[in-house]
Short mmCIF file of C-alpha atoms (C1' of nucleotides) and ligand atoms in Angstrom, two decimals:
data_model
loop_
_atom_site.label_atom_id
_atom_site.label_comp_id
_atom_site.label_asym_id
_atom_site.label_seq_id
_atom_site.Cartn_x
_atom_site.Cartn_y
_atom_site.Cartn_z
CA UNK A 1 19.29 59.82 99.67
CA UNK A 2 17.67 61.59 102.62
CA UNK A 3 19.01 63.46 105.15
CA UNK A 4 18.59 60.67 107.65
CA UNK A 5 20.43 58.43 105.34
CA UNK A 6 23.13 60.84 104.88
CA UNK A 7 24.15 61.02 108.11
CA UNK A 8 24.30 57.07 109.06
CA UNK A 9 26.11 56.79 106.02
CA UNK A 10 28.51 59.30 107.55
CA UNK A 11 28.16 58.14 111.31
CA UNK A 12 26.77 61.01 112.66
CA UNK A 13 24.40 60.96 115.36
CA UNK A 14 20.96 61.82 114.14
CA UNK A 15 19.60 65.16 115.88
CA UNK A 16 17.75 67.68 115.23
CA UNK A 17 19.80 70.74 113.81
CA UNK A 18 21.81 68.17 111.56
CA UNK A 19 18.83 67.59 109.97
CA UNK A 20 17.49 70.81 109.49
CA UNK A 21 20.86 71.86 107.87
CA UNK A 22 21.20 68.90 105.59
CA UNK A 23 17.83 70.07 104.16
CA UNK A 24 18.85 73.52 103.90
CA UNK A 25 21.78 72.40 101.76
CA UNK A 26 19.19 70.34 99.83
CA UNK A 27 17.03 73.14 99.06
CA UNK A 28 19.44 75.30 98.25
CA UNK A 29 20.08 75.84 94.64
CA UNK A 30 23.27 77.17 95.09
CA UNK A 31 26.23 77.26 98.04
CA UNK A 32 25.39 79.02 101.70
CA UNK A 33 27.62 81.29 104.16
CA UNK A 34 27.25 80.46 107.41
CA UNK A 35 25.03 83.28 107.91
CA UNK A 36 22.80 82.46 105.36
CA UNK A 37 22.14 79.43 106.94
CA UNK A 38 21.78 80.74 110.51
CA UNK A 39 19.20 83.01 109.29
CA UNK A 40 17.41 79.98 107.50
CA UNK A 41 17.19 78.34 110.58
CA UNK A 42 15.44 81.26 111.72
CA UNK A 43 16.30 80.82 115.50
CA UNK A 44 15.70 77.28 115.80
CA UNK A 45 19.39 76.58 116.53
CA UNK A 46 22.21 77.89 117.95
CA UNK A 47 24.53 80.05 116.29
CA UNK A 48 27.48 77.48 118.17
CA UNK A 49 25.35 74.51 116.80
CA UNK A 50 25.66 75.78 113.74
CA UNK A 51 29.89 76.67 113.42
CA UNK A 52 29.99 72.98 114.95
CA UNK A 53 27.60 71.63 112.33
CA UNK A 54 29.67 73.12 109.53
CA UNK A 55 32.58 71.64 110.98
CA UNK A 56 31.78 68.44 111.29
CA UNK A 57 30.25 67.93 107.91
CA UNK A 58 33.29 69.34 106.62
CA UNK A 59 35.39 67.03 108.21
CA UNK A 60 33.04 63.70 107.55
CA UNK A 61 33.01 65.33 103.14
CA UNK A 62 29.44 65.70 103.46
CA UNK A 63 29.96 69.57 102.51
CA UNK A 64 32.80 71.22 100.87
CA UNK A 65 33.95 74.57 100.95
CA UNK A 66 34.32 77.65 98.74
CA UNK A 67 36.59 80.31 99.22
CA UNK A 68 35.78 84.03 98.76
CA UNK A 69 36.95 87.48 98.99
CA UNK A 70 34.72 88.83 101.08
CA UNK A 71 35.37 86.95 104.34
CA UNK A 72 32.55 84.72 104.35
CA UNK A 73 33.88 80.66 103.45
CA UNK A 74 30.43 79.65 101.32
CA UNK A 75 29.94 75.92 102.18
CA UNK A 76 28.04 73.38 99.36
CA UNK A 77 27.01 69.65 99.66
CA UNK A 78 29.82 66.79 98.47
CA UNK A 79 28.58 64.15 95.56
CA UNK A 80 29.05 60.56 96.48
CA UNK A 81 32.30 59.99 96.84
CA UNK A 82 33.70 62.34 99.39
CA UNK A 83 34.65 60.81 102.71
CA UNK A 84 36.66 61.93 105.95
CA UNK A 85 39.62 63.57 105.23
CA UNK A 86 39.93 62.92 101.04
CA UNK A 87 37.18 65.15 99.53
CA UNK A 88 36.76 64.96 95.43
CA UNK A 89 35.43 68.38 94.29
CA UNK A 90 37.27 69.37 91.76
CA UNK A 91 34.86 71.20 89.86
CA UNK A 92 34.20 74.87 89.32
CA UNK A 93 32.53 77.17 90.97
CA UNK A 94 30.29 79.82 89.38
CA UNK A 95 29.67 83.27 91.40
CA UNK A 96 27.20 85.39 89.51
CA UNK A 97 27.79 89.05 90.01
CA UNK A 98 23.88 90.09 89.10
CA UNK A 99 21.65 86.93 91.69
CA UNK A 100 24.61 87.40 94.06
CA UNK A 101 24.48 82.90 93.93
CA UNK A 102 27.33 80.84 93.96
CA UNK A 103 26.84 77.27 92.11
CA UNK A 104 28.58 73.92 91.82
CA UNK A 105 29.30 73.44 87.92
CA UNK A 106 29.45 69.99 88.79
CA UNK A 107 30.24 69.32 85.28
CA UNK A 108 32.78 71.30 84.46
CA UNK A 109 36.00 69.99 85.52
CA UNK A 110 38.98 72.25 86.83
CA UNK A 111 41.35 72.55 84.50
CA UNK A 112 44.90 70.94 85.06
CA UNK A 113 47.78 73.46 85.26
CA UNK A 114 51.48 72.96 84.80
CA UNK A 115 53.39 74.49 87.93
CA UNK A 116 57.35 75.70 87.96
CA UNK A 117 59.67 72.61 88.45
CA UNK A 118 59.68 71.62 92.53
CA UNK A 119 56.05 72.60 93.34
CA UNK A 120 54.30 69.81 94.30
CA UNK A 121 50.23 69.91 93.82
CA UNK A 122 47.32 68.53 96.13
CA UNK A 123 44.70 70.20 95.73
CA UNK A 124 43.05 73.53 92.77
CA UNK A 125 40.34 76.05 93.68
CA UNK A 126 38.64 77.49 90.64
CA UNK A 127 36.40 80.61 90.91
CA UNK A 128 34.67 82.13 87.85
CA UNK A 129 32.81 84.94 88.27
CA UNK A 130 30.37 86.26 85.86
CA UNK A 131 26.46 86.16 84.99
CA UNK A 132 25.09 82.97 85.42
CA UNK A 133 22.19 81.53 82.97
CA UNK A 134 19.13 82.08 84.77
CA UNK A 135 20.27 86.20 84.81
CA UNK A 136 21.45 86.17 81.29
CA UNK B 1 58.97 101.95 90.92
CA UNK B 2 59.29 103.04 94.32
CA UNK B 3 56.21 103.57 97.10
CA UNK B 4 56.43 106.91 96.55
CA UNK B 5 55.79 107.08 92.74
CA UNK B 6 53.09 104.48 92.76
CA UNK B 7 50.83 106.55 95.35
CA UNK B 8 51.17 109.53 92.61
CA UNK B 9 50.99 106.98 89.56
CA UNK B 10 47.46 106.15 90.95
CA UNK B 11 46.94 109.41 92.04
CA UNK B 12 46.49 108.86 95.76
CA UNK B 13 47.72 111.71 98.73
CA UNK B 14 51.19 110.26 99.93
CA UNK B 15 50.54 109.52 103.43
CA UNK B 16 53.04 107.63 106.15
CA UNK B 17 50.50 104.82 106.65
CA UNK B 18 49.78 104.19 102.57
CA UNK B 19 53.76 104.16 102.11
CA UNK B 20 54.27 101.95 105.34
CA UNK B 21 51.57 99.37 103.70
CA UNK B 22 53.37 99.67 100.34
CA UNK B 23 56.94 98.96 101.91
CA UNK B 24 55.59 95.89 103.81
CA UNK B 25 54.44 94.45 100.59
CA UNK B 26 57.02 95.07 98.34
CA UNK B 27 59.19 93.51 101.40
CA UNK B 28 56.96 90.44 101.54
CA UNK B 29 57.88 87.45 99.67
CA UNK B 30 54.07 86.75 99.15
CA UNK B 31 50.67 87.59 100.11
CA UNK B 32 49.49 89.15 103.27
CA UNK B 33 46.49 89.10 105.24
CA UNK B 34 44.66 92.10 106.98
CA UNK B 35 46.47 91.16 110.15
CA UNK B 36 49.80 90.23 108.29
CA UNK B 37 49.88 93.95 107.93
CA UNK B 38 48.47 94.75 111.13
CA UNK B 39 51.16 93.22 112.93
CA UNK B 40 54.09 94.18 110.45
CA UNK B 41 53.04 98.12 111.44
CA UNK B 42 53.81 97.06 115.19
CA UNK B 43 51.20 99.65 116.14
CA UNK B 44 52.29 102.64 114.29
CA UNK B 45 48.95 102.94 112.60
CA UNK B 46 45.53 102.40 113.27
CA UNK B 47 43.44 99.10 113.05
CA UNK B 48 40.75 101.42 110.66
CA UNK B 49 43.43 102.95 108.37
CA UNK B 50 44.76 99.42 107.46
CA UNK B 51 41.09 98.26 106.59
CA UNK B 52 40.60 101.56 104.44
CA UNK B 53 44.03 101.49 102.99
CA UNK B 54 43.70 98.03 101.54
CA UNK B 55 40.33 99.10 100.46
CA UNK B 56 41.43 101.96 98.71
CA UNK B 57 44.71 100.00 97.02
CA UNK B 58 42.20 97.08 95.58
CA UNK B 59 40.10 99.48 94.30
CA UNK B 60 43.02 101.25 92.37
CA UNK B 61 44.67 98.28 90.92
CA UNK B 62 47.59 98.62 93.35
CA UNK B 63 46.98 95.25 95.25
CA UNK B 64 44.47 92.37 94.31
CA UNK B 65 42.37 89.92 96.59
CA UNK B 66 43.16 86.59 96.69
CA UNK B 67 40.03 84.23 98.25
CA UNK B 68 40.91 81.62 100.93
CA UNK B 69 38.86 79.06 102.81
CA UNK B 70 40.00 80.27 106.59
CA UNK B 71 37.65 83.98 106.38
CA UNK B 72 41.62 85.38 106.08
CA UNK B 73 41.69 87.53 102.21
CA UNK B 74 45.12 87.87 101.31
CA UNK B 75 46.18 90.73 99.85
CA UNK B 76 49.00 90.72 97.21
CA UNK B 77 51.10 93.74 94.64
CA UNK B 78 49.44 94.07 90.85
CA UNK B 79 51.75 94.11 88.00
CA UNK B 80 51.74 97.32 86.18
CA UNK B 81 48.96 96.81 84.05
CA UNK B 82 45.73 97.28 86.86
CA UNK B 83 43.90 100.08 86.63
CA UNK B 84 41.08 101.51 88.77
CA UNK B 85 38.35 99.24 88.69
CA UNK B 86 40.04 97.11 86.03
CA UNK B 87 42.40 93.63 87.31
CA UNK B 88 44.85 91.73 85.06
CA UNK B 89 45.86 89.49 87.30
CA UNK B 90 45.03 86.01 85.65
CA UNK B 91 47.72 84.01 86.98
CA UNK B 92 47.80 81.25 89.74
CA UNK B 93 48.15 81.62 93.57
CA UNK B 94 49.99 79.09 95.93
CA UNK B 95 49.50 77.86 99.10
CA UNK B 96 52.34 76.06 100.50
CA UNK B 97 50.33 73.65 103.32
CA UNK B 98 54.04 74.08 105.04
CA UNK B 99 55.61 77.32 104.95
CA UNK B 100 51.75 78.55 104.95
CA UNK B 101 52.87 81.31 102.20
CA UNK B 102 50.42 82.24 99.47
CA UNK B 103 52.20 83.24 96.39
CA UNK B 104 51.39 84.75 93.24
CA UNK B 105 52.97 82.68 90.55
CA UNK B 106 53.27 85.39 87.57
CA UNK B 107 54.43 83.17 84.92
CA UNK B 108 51.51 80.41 85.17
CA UNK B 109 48.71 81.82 83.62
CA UNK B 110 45.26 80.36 84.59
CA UNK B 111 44.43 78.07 81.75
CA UNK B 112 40.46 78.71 80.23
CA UNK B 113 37.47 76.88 81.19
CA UNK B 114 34.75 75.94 78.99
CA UNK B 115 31.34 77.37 80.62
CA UNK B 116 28.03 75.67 80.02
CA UNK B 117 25.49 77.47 77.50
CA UNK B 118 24.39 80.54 78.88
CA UNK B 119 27.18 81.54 81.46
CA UNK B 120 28.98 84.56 80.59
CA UNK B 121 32.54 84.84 82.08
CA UNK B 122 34.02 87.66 83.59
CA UNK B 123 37.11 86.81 86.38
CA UNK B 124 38.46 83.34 87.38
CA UNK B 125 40.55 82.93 90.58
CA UNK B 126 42.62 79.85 90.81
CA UNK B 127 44.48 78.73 94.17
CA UNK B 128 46.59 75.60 94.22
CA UNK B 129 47.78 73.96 97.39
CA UNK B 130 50.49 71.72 97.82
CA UNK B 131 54.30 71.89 99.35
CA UNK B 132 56.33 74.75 97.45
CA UNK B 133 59.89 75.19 95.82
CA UNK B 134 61.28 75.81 99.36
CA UNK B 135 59.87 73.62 101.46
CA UNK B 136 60.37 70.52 99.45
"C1'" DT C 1 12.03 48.48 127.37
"C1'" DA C 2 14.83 50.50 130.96
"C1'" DT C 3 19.28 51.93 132.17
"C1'" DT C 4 23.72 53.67 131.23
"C1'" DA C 5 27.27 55.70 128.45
"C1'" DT C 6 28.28 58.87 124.90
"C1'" DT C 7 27.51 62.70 122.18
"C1'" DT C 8 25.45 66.96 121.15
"C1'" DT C 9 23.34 71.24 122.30
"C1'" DG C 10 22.49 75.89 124.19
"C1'" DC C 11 23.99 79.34 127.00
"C1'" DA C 12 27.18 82.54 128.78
"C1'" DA C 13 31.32 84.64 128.61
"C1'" DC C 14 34.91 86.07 125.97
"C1'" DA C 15 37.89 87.09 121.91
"C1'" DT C 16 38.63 88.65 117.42
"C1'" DT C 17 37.44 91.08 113.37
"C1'" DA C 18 35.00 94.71 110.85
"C1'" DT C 19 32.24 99.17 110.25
"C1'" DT C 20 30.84 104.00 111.05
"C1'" DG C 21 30.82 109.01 112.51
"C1'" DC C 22 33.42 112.69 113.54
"C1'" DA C 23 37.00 115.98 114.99
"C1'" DA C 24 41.93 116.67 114.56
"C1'" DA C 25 45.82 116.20 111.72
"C1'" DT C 26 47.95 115.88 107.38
"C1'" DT C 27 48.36 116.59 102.56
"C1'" DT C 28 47.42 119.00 98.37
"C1'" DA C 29 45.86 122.95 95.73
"C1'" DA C 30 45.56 127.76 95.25
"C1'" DT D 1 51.30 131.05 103.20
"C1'" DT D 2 46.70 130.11 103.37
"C1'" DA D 3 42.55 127.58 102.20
"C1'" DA D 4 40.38 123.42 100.64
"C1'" DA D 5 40.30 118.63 100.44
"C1'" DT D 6 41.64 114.33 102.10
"C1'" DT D 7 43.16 111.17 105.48
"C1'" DT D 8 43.80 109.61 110.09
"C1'" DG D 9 42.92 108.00 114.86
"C1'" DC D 10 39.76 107.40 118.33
"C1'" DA D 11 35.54 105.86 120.26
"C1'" DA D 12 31.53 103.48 119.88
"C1'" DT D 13 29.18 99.78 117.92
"C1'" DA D 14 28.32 95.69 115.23
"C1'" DA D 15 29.36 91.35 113.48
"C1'" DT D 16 31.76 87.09 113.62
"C1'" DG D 17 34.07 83.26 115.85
"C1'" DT D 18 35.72 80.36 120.06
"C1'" DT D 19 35.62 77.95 124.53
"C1'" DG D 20 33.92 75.66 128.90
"C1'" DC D 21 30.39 73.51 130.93
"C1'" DA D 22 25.91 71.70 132.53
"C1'" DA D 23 21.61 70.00 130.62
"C1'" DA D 24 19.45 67.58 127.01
"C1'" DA D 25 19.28 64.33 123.43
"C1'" DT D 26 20.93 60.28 121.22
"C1'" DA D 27 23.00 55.76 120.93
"C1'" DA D 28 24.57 51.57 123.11
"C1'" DT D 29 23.79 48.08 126.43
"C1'" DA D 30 21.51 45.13 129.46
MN1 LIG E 1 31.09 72.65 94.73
MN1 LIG E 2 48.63 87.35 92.62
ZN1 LIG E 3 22.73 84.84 88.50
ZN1 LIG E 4 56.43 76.45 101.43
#
DNA sequence: TATTATTTTGCAACATTATTGCAAATTTAA
DNA sequence: TTAAATTTGCAATAATGTTGCAAAATAATA
């Protein structure tokens, strides 16, 4: 599915810096800061265009988000079945201490885990950090 | 273990503002954020010496990070057992979507994930959001 | 296709958050 | 008590994030 595609499916009006941030995404191997994307977009856009971008494609589960510890939410695109409010990515994330890249382990699934009695779970974040393949 | 004797237990000058940051955590039911602290101090110290106190209490093992998705790292007390560069802090955090507190839940310890081939694991970071024991 | 309605964008202005250098103050070591 | 080392606060600066609004682009309608 193209970018175009993507965002009908979604309802999103097609313009301009959509598009060149869906392809971004698509290129990417691994998940993007907002900053890494402004300076892909070398100028083209807004730095507004692009918070609101994020946003929306948040909202619509076309991207979901990672969280960090260094103040910078890293942002990565859904699978399939994502839609407005109900996103489905419960898989791990990989951050690589040597390529600096965060990656979707799409395949590996978070693990369940068995909270204290009256704790009631939605949703699990999983972060592993380590050395990733490709810098083995 | 009072503020006092974990400043010299980790070897660090006993200063007003490192023992003010100590007392508002050990106060604190759960984590805190940069400006958590910030605004517990009422002004009594600097903007700066907050940033470089939590610095400097991460690096020691004092406090650990705990990544979110709102650019807001929340900062949380170490068991004994964290040493200088070195974290044992492998249990699960909280995030009550009511009461908005982060906790660290000590007794549920983050279950292990298999890795693909190649992926060499070094820290995982779980976060699990739902309604806590309080506010259910 | 031409016109209109709706949405999105860029800009400016502003707010918040984070970093750095440096002299004064505090703490520790001698 | 004095000297050395560390820490602090301030100022300046940078980086990041938000809002209102008019112009531009897109989508809906005729
Ligand atoms: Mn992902
Ligand atoms: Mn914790
Ligand atoms: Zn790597
Ligand atoms: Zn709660």
């Amino acid at each position: 599915m193209n970018a175009q595609d993507i965002l009908k499916k979604y309802q999103l009006s097609v313009t301009d810096s959509r598009l060149s941030v869906l392809q971004i995404f698509m290129q990417a191997g691994g998940a993007l800061s907002h900053s890494d994307i402004e300076s892909r977009l070398k100028g083209f856009h807004d730095r507004v265009t692009v918070y609101r971008t994020l946003q929306t494609f948040a909202e619509k589960g076309i991207i979901h988000q990672i969280p960090t510890i260094d103040n910078a939410v890293l942002y990565a695109l859904c699978k399939e079945d994502c839609t407005d409010g109900h996103h489905h990515d419960n898989h791990v994330h990989f951050l690589c201490t040597e390529c600096e890249i965060t990656t979707c382990l799409d395949e590996v699934v978070v693990p369940v885990v068995k909270l204290p009695r009256g704790f009631r779970q939605n949703d699990v974040k999983m972060i592993v950090t380590g050395v990733c393949k490709s810098c083995k």
